[in-house]
PDB file of C-alpha atoms and ligand atoms in Angstrom:
ATOM      1  CA  UNK A  30       0.000   0.000   0.000  1.00 67.00           C
ATOM      2  CA  UNK A  31       1.302   3.467  -0.875  1.00 85.00           C
ATOM      3  CA  UNK A  32       2.035   5.826   1.971  1.00 91.00           C
ATOM      4  CA  UNK A  33       1.042   9.478   2.229  1.00 94.00           C
ATOM      5  CA  UNK A  34       1.937  11.869   5.028  1.00 96.00           C
ATOM      6  CA  UNK A  35      -0.493  14.533   6.282  1.00 96.00           C
ATOM      7  CA  UNK A  36       1.639  17.271   7.840  1.00 95.00           C
ATOM      8  CA  UNK A  37      -0.544  18.156  10.807  1.00 91.00           C
ATOM      9  CA  UNK A  38      -0.693  17.772  14.568  1.00 84.00           C
ATOM     10  CA  UNK A  39      -4.313  18.930  14.776  1.00 85.00           C
ATOM     11  CA  UNK A  40      -6.215  15.904  16.136  1.00 84.00           C
ATOM     12  CA  UNK A  41      -9.616  16.929  14.743  1.00 78.00           C
ATOM     13  CA  UNK A  42      -8.249  17.551  11.267  1.00 81.00           C
ATOM     14  CA  UNK A  43      -6.351  14.242  11.284  1.00 87.00           C
ATOM     15  CA  UNK A  44      -9.496  12.274  12.274  1.00 84.00           C
ATOM     16  CA  UNK A  45     -11.524  14.075   9.588  1.00 77.00           C
ATOM     17  CA  UNK A  46      -8.925  13.511   6.856  1.00 82.00           C
ATOM     18  CA  UNK A  47      -8.247   9.873   7.869  1.00 83.00           C
ATOM     19  CA  UNK A  48     -11.993   9.195   7.535  1.00 77.00           C
ATOM     20  CA  UNK A  49     -12.042  10.630   4.020  1.00 76.00           C
ATOM     21  CA  UNK A  50      -8.972   8.624   2.973  1.00 78.00           C
ATOM     22  CA  UNK A  51     -10.223   5.288   4.370  1.00 76.00           C
ATOM     23  CA  UNK A  52     -11.941   4.502   1.075  1.00 76.00           C
ATOM     24  CA  UNK A  53      -8.705   4.748  -0.838  1.00 79.00           C
ATOM     25  CA  UNK A  54      -5.886   2.281  -1.017  1.00 79.00           C
ATOM     26  CA  UNK A  55      -3.444   4.601   0.721  1.00 83.00           C
ATOM     27  CA  UNK A  56      -1.872   4.450   4.162  1.00 88.00           C
ATOM     28  CA  UNK A  57      -2.332   7.924   5.577  1.00 91.00           C
ATOM     29  CA  UNK A  58       0.236   8.857   8.212  1.00 94.00           C
ATOM     30  CA  UNK A  59       0.319  11.917  10.436  1.00 94.00           C
ATOM     31  CA  UNK A  60       3.245  13.629  12.184  1.00 94.00           C
ATOM     32  CA  UNK A  61       2.414  11.738  15.374  1.00 91.00           C
ATOM     33  CA  UNK A  62       2.728   8.369  13.643  1.00 92.00           C
ATOM     34  CA  UNK A  63       6.293   9.272  12.645  1.00 92.00           C
ATOM     35  CA  UNK A  64       7.247  10.985  15.915  1.00 91.00           C
ATOM     36  CA  UNK A  65       7.923  14.266  14.166  1.00 91.00           C
ATOM     37  CA  UNK A  66       7.463  17.135  16.586  1.00 89.00           C
ATOM     38  CA  UNK A  67       9.398  19.921  14.866  1.00 90.00           C
ATOM     39  CA  UNK A  68       7.525  22.170  12.488  1.00 92.00           C
ATOM     40  CA  UNK A  69       8.991  24.791  10.158  1.00 95.00           C
ATOM     41  CA  UNK A  70       8.331  28.493  10.675  1.00 95.00           C
ATOM     42  CA  UNK A  71       5.401  29.627   8.551  1.00 94.00           C
ATOM     43  CA  UNK A  72       7.132  32.624   7.008  1.00 95.00           C
ATOM     44  CA  UNK A  73       5.166  32.668   3.751  1.00 97.00           C
ATOM     45  CA  UNK A  74       3.007  35.615   2.713  1.00 98.00           C
ATOM     46  CA  UNK A  75       0.143  33.549   1.286  1.00 98.00           C
ATOM     47  CA  UNK A  76      -1.830  30.434   2.211  1.00 98.00           C
ATOM     48  CA  UNK A  77      -0.175  28.651  -0.730  1.00 98.00           C
ATOM     49  CA  UNK A  78       3.354  29.542   0.407  1.00 98.00           C
ATOM     50  CA  UNK A  79       2.774  28.408   3.984  1.00 98.00           C
ATOM     51  CA  UNK A  80       1.193  25.129   2.883  1.00 98.00           C
ATOM     52  CA  UNK A  81       4.199  24.509   0.592  1.00 97.00           C
ATOM     53  CA  UNK A  82       6.715  25.261   3.367  1.00 97.00           C
ATOM     54  CA  UNK A  83       5.050  22.535   5.475  1.00 97.00           C
ATOM     55  CA  UNK A  84       4.611  19.899   2.755  1.00 97.00           C
ATOM     56  CA  UNK A  85       8.211  20.372   1.509  1.00 97.00           C
ATOM     57  CA  UNK A  86       9.497  20.069   5.070  1.00 96.00           C
ATOM     58  CA  UNK A  87       7.531  16.828   5.652  1.00 96.00           C
ATOM     59  CA  UNK A  88       8.753  15.322   2.377  1.00 96.00           C
ATOM     60  CA  UNK A  89      12.383  16.311   2.998  1.00 96.00           C
ATOM     61  CA  UNK A  90      12.306  14.798   6.514  1.00 95.00           C
ATOM     62  CA  UNK A  91      10.705  11.469   5.546  1.00 95.00           C
ATOM     63  CA  UNK A  92      10.956  10.886   1.794  1.00 95.00           C
ATOM     64  CA  UNK A  93       7.206  10.145   1.872  1.00 96.00           C
ATOM     65  CA  UNK A  94       4.869  12.174  -0.400  1.00 96.00           C
ATOM     66  CA  UNK A  95       3.414  14.762   1.926  1.00 97.00           C
ATOM     67  CA  UNK A  96       0.533  17.234   1.964  1.00 97.00           C
ATOM     68  CA  UNK A  97      -0.174  20.162   4.277  1.00 97.00           C
ATOM     69  CA  UNK A  98      -2.927  22.737   4.498  1.00 96.00           C
ATOM     70  CA  UNK A  99      -3.185  26.364   5.526  1.00 96.00           C
ATOM     71  CA  UNK A 100      -6.480  28.202   6.028  1.00 95.00           C
ATOM     72  CA  UNK A 101      -8.018  31.394   7.300  1.00 97.00           C
ATOM     73  CA  UNK A 102     -10.681  34.046   6.951  1.00 98.00           C
ATOM     74  CA  UNK A 103     -10.383  37.235   4.849  1.00 98.00           C
ATOM     75  CA  UNK A 104     -12.721  40.072   5.859  1.00 98.00           C
ATOM     76  CA  UNK A 105     -13.554  43.006   3.577  1.00 98.00           C
ATOM     77  CA  UNK A 106     -13.949  45.580   6.389  1.00 98.00           C
ATOM     78  CA  UNK A 107     -10.451  44.648   7.610  1.00 98.00           C
ATOM     79  CA  UNK A 108      -8.939  45.138   4.145  1.00 98.00           C
ATOM     80  CA  UNK A 109      -9.292  41.391   3.568  1.00 98.00           C
ATOM     81  CA  UNK A 110      -7.232  40.541   6.649  1.00 98.00           C
ATOM     82  CA  UNK A 111      -6.435  38.596   8.896  1.00 98.00           C
ATOM     83  CA  UNK A 112      -5.883  35.915   6.206  1.00 98.00           C
ATOM     84  CA  UNK A 113      -2.834  33.809   7.028  1.00 98.00           C
ATOM     85  CA  UNK A 114      -2.754  35.404  10.500  1.00 98.00           C
ATOM     86  CA  UNK A 115      -6.318  34.265  11.386  1.00 97.00           C
ATOM     87  CA  UNK A 116      -5.315  32.108  14.348  1.00 95.00           C
ATOM     88  CA  UNK A 117      -3.043  34.761  15.837  1.00 96.00           C
ATOM     89  CA  UNK A 118      -5.618  37.517  15.276  1.00 98.00           C
ATOM     90  CA  UNK A 119      -8.255  35.615  17.273  1.00 97.00           C
ATOM     91  CA  UNK A 120      -5.800  34.733  20.038  1.00 97.00           C
ATOM     92  CA  UNK A 121      -4.699  38.357  20.426  1.00 98.00           C
ATOM     93  CA  UNK A 122      -8.102  39.326  21.872  1.00 98.00           C
ATOM     94  CA  UNK A 123      -8.892  38.590  25.490  1.00 97.00           C
ATOM     95  CA  UNK A 124     -11.723  36.336  24.356  1.00 97.00           C
ATOM     96  CA  UNK A 125     -13.360  35.017  21.211  1.00 96.00           C
ATOM     97  CA  UNK A 126     -16.397  37.168  21.998  1.00 97.00           C
ATOM     98  CA  UNK A 127     -14.263  40.337  22.087  1.00 98.00           C
ATOM     99  CA  UNK A 128     -12.774  39.453  18.700  1.00 98.00           C
ATOM    100  CA  UNK A 129     -16.196  38.786  17.150  1.00 98.00           C
ATOM    101  CA  UNK A 130     -17.583  42.037  18.571  1.00 98.00           C
ATOM    102  CA  UNK A 131     -14.704  44.009  17.086  1.00 98.00           C
ATOM    103  CA  UNK A 132     -15.176  42.410  13.645  1.00 98.00           C
ATOM    104  CA  UNK A 133     -18.956  42.988  13.696  1.00 98.00           C
ATOM    105  CA  UNK A 134     -18.414  46.645  14.693  1.00 98.00           C
ATOM    106  CA  UNK A 135     -15.937  47.323  11.905  1.00 98.00           C
ATOM    107  CA  UNK A 136     -18.243  45.568   9.425  1.00 98.00           C
ATOM    108  CA  UNK A 137     -21.163  47.808  10.477  1.00 98.00           C
ATOM    109  CA  UNK A 138     -19.088  50.978  10.575  1.00 98.00           C
ATOM    110  CA  UNK A 139     -17.707  50.500   7.069  1.00 97.00           C
ATOM    111  CA  UNK A 140     -20.888  48.926   5.651  1.00 97.00           C
ATOM    112  CA  UNK A 141     -18.714  46.202   4.156  1.00 98.00           C
ATOM    113  CA  UNK A 142     -20.079  42.783   4.951  1.00 98.00           C
ATOM    114  CA  UNK A 143     -18.208  40.472   2.592  1.00 98.00           C
ATOM    115  CA  UNK A 144     -15.813  37.788   3.757  1.00 98.00           C
ATOM    116  CA  UNK A 145     -14.428  34.448   2.637  1.00 98.00           C
ATOM    117  CA  UNK A 146     -12.604  31.443   4.009  1.00 98.00           C
ATOM    118  CA  UNK A 147      -9.766  29.949   2.012  1.00 98.00           C
ATOM    119  CA  UNK A 148      -7.783  26.727   2.283  1.00 97.00           C
ATOM    120  CA  UNK A 149      -4.670  25.929   0.308  1.00 98.00           C
ATOM    121  CA  UNK A 150      -3.331  22.393   0.256  1.00 98.00           C
ATOM    122  CA  UNK A 151       0.171  21.727  -1.013  1.00 98.00           C
ATOM    123  CA  UNK A 152       1.202  18.200  -2.019  1.00 98.00           C
ATOM    124  CA  UNK A 153       4.939  17.572  -2.347  1.00 98.00           C
ATOM    125  CA  UNK A 154       5.577  14.481  -4.438  1.00 94.00           C
ATOM    126  CA  UNK A 155       9.257  14.815  -5.227  1.00 91.00           C
ATOM    127  CA  UNK A 156      12.104  17.132  -4.339  1.00 88.00           C
ATOM    128  CA  UNK A 157      11.005  20.663  -5.246  1.00 82.00           C
ATOM    129  CA  UNK A 158       7.875  19.380  -7.005  1.00 93.00           C
ATOM    130  CA  UNK A 159       4.590  20.376  -5.457  1.00 96.00           C
ATOM    131  CA  UNK A 160       0.981  20.853  -6.537  1.00 98.00           C
ATOM    132  CA  UNK A 161      -1.481  23.322  -4.972  1.00 98.00           C
ATOM    133  CA  UNK A 162      -5.239  22.759  -4.469  1.00 98.00           C
ATOM    134  CA  UNK A 163      -7.365  25.712  -3.359  1.00 98.00           C
ATOM    135  CA  UNK A 164     -10.829  25.850  -1.799  1.00 98.00           C
ATOM    136  CA  UNK A 165     -12.835  28.996  -1.089  1.00 98.00           C
ATOM    137  CA  UNK A 166     -16.229  29.744   0.411  1.00 98.00           C
ATOM    138  CA  UNK A 167     -17.762  33.202  -0.064  1.00 98.00           C
ATOM    139  CA  UNK A 168     -20.112  34.780   2.415  1.00 98.00           C
ATOM    140  CA  UNK A 169     -20.645  37.662   4.799  1.00 98.00           C
ATOM    141  CA  UNK A 170     -20.133  38.633   8.424  1.00 98.00           C
ATOM    142  CA  UNK A 171     -23.296  38.167  10.503  1.00 98.00           C
ATOM    143  CA  UNK A 172     -24.843  40.983  12.535  1.00 98.00           C
ATOM    144  CA  UNK A 173     -24.811  38.796  15.646  1.00 98.00           C
ATOM    145  CA  UNK A 174     -22.753  35.882  16.967  1.00 98.00           C
ATOM    146  CA  UNK A 175     -24.826  32.735  16.344  1.00 98.00           C
ATOM    147  CA  UNK A 176     -24.413  28.968  16.722  1.00 97.00           C
ATOM    148  CA  UNK A 177     -22.417  26.524  18.791  1.00 94.00           C
ATOM    149  CA  UNK A 178     -20.956  24.073  16.254  1.00 91.00           C
ATOM    150  CA  UNK A 179     -17.659  24.257  14.420  1.00 87.00           C
ATOM    151  CA  UNK A 180     -14.696  26.327  15.566  1.00 91.00           C
ATOM    152  CA  UNK A 181     -12.792  29.566  14.956  1.00 94.00           C
ATOM    153  CA  UNK A 182     -14.793  32.211  13.114  1.00 97.00           C
ATOM    154  CA  UNK A 183     -17.767  29.942  12.305  1.00 96.00           C
ATOM    155  CA  UNK A 184     -20.256  31.809  14.602  1.00 98.00           C
ATOM    156  CA  UNK A 185     -19.913  35.080  12.613  1.00 98.00           C
ATOM    157  CA  UNK A 186     -19.737  33.746   9.053  1.00 98.00           C
ATOM    158  CA  UNK A 187     -22.840  33.277   6.877  1.00 98.00           C
ATOM    159  CA  UNK A 188     -22.127  31.388   3.625  1.00 98.00           C
ATOM    160  CA  UNK A 189     -23.495  32.933   0.428  1.00 98.00           C
ATOM    161  CA  UNK A 190     -27.139  31.899  -0.218  1.00 97.00           C
ATOM    162  CA  UNK A 191     -27.535  30.775   3.421  1.00 98.00           C
ATOM    163  CA  UNK A 192     -29.327  32.362   6.380  1.00 98.00           C
ATOM    164  CA  UNK A 193     -27.515  30.434   9.110  1.00 98.00           C
ATOM    165  CA  UNK A 194     -23.927  30.955  10.246  1.00 98.00           C
ATOM    166  CA  UNK A 195     -21.458  28.091   9.773  1.00 96.00           C
ATOM    167  CA  UNK A 196     -21.724  27.436  13.517  1.00 96.00           C
ATOM    168  CA  UNK A 197     -25.468  26.822  13.141  1.00 98.00           C
ATOM    169  CA  UNK A 198     -24.876  24.130  10.510  1.00 95.00           C
ATOM    170  CA  UNK A 199     -24.096  20.519  11.461  1.00 92.00           C
ATOM    171  CA  UNK A 200     -20.588  19.246  10.746  1.00 86.00           C
ATOM    172  CA  UNK A 201     -22.000  17.236   7.839  1.00 87.00           C
ATOM    173  CA  UNK A 202     -23.727  20.306   6.362  1.00 93.00           C
ATOM    174  CA  UNK A 203     -20.579  22.419   6.809  1.00 92.00           C
ATOM    175  CA  UNK A 204     -18.405  19.736   5.198  1.00 86.00           C
ATOM    176  CA  UNK A 205     -20.590  19.756   2.112  1.00 90.00           C
ATOM    177  CA  UNK A 206     -19.717  23.373   1.353  1.00 95.00           C
ATOM    178  CA  UNK A 207     -16.544  24.272   3.232  1.00 93.00           C
ATOM    179  CA  UNK A 208     -13.346  25.688   1.780  1.00 95.00           C
ATOM    180  CA  UNK A 209     -11.456  22.791   3.350  1.00 91.00           C
ATOM    181  CA  UNK A 210     -13.601  20.069   1.806  1.00 90.00           C
ATOM    182  CA  UNK A 211     -13.405  21.737  -1.628  1.00 95.00           C
ATOM    183  CA  UNK A 212      -9.590  21.680  -1.466  1.00 95.00           C
ATOM    184  CA  UNK A 213      -9.499  18.105  -0.089  1.00 92.00           C
ATOM    185  CA  UNK A 214     -11.807  16.884  -2.885  1.00 91.00           C
ATOM    186  CA  UNK A 215      -9.459  18.408  -5.472  1.00 96.00           C
ATOM    187  CA  UNK A 216      -6.488  16.662  -3.792  1.00 94.00           C
ATOM    188  CA  UNK A 217      -8.315  13.304  -3.798  1.00 90.00           C
ATOM    189  CA  UNK A 218      -9.324  13.642  -7.454  1.00 92.00           C
ATOM    190  CA  UNK A 219      -5.683  14.325  -8.297  1.00 93.00           C
ATOM    191  CA  UNK A 220      -4.496  11.285  -6.322  1.00 89.00           C
ATOM    192  CA  UNK A 221      -7.110   8.981  -7.886  1.00 84.00           C
ATOM    193  CA  UNK A 222      -6.211  10.056 -11.398  1.00 82.00           C
TER     194      UNK A 222
HETATM  195  P1  IMP B  10      -5.627  26.394   9.924  1.00 66.68           P
HETATM  196  O1  IMP B  10      -4.520  26.855   9.022  1.00 66.68           O
HETATM  197  O2  IMP B  10      -6.579  25.436   9.237  1.00 66.68           O
HETATM  198  O3  IMP B  10      -5.122  25.843  11.232  1.00 66.68           O
HETATM  199  O4  IMP B  10      -6.528  27.659  10.247  1.00 66.68           O
HETATM  200  C1  IMP B  10      -6.003  28.841  10.872  1.00 66.68           C
HETATM  201  C2  IMP B  10      -7.094  29.585  11.575  1.00 66.68           C
HETATM  202  O5  IMP B  10      -8.076  30.043  10.634  1.00 66.68           O
HETATM  203  C3  IMP B  10      -7.882  28.748  12.589  1.00 66.68           C
HETATM  204  O6  IMP B  10      -7.253  28.750  13.836  1.00 66.68           O
HETATM  205  C4  IMP B  10      -9.233  29.479  12.608  1.00 66.68           C
HETATM  206  O7  IMP B  10      -9.188  30.577  13.480  1.00 66.68           O
HETATM  207  C5  IMP B  10      -9.383  29.979  11.184  1.00 66.68           C
HETATM  208  N1  IMP B  10     -10.154  28.993  10.403  1.00 66.68           N
HETATM  209  C6  IMP B  10      -9.703  28.174   9.431  1.00 66.68           C
HETATM  210  N2  IMP B  10     -10.688  27.391   8.935  1.00 66.68           N
HETATM  211  C7  IMP B  10     -11.796  27.726   9.630  1.00 66.68           C
HETATM  212  C8  IMP B  10     -13.152  27.263   9.583  1.00 66.68           C
HETATM  213  O8  IMP B  10     -13.535  26.340   8.829  1.00 66.68           O
HETATM  214  N3  IMP B  10     -14.008  27.860  10.429  1.00 66.68           N
HETATM  215  C9  IMP B  10     -13.645  28.853  11.275  1.00 66.68           C
HETATM  216  N4  IMP B  10     -12.420  29.308  11.378  1.00 66.68           N
HETATM  217  C10 IMP B  10     -11.477  28.758  10.555  1.00 66.68           C
END
């Protein structure tokens, strides 16, 4: 069976991705399985660059084809930031609620509601040879914080053509439309073909 390394230490993501890959004749390994604890600095300026830094690092350490992802939210009223700094931006507030309140206020003040989530997956197959798969979901910032499912910015993001926030959708419903699942589907189609 062919091996493939998923460069992540995020338990939830690993469970989700392992489930998706079960159907395929591939042995999916994670960093934990290989006792890799070091991660490279994410010094890229785009989702694509950061995903590539991680997948190249994983391939160079193990010799096993490796993929990595990088995601975040881009908000119009914040000049399409925080983007690649999404995790840090949220953690810099004293609470999630304070962060959401600040985003909702700036959205109202500037009358700019648009936002999107993006995921870039980089797959490194050989030395210096990688392929990028992108997934994007368009939407807007909600007027109120709503919902208890999901994680991160889900409670303030309403996908285009929806009324509910991502945090009001079940995991299954979210996975049908999310930026991450779009990018993962592209990766799988590439691997199958
Ligand atoms: P990561 O690169 O997938 O770890 O995502 C970085 C950060 O972006 C996360 O810590 C979240 O704050 C935010 N983020 C990424 N994807 C999602 C999502 O599907 N929902 C909500 N927030 C997300």
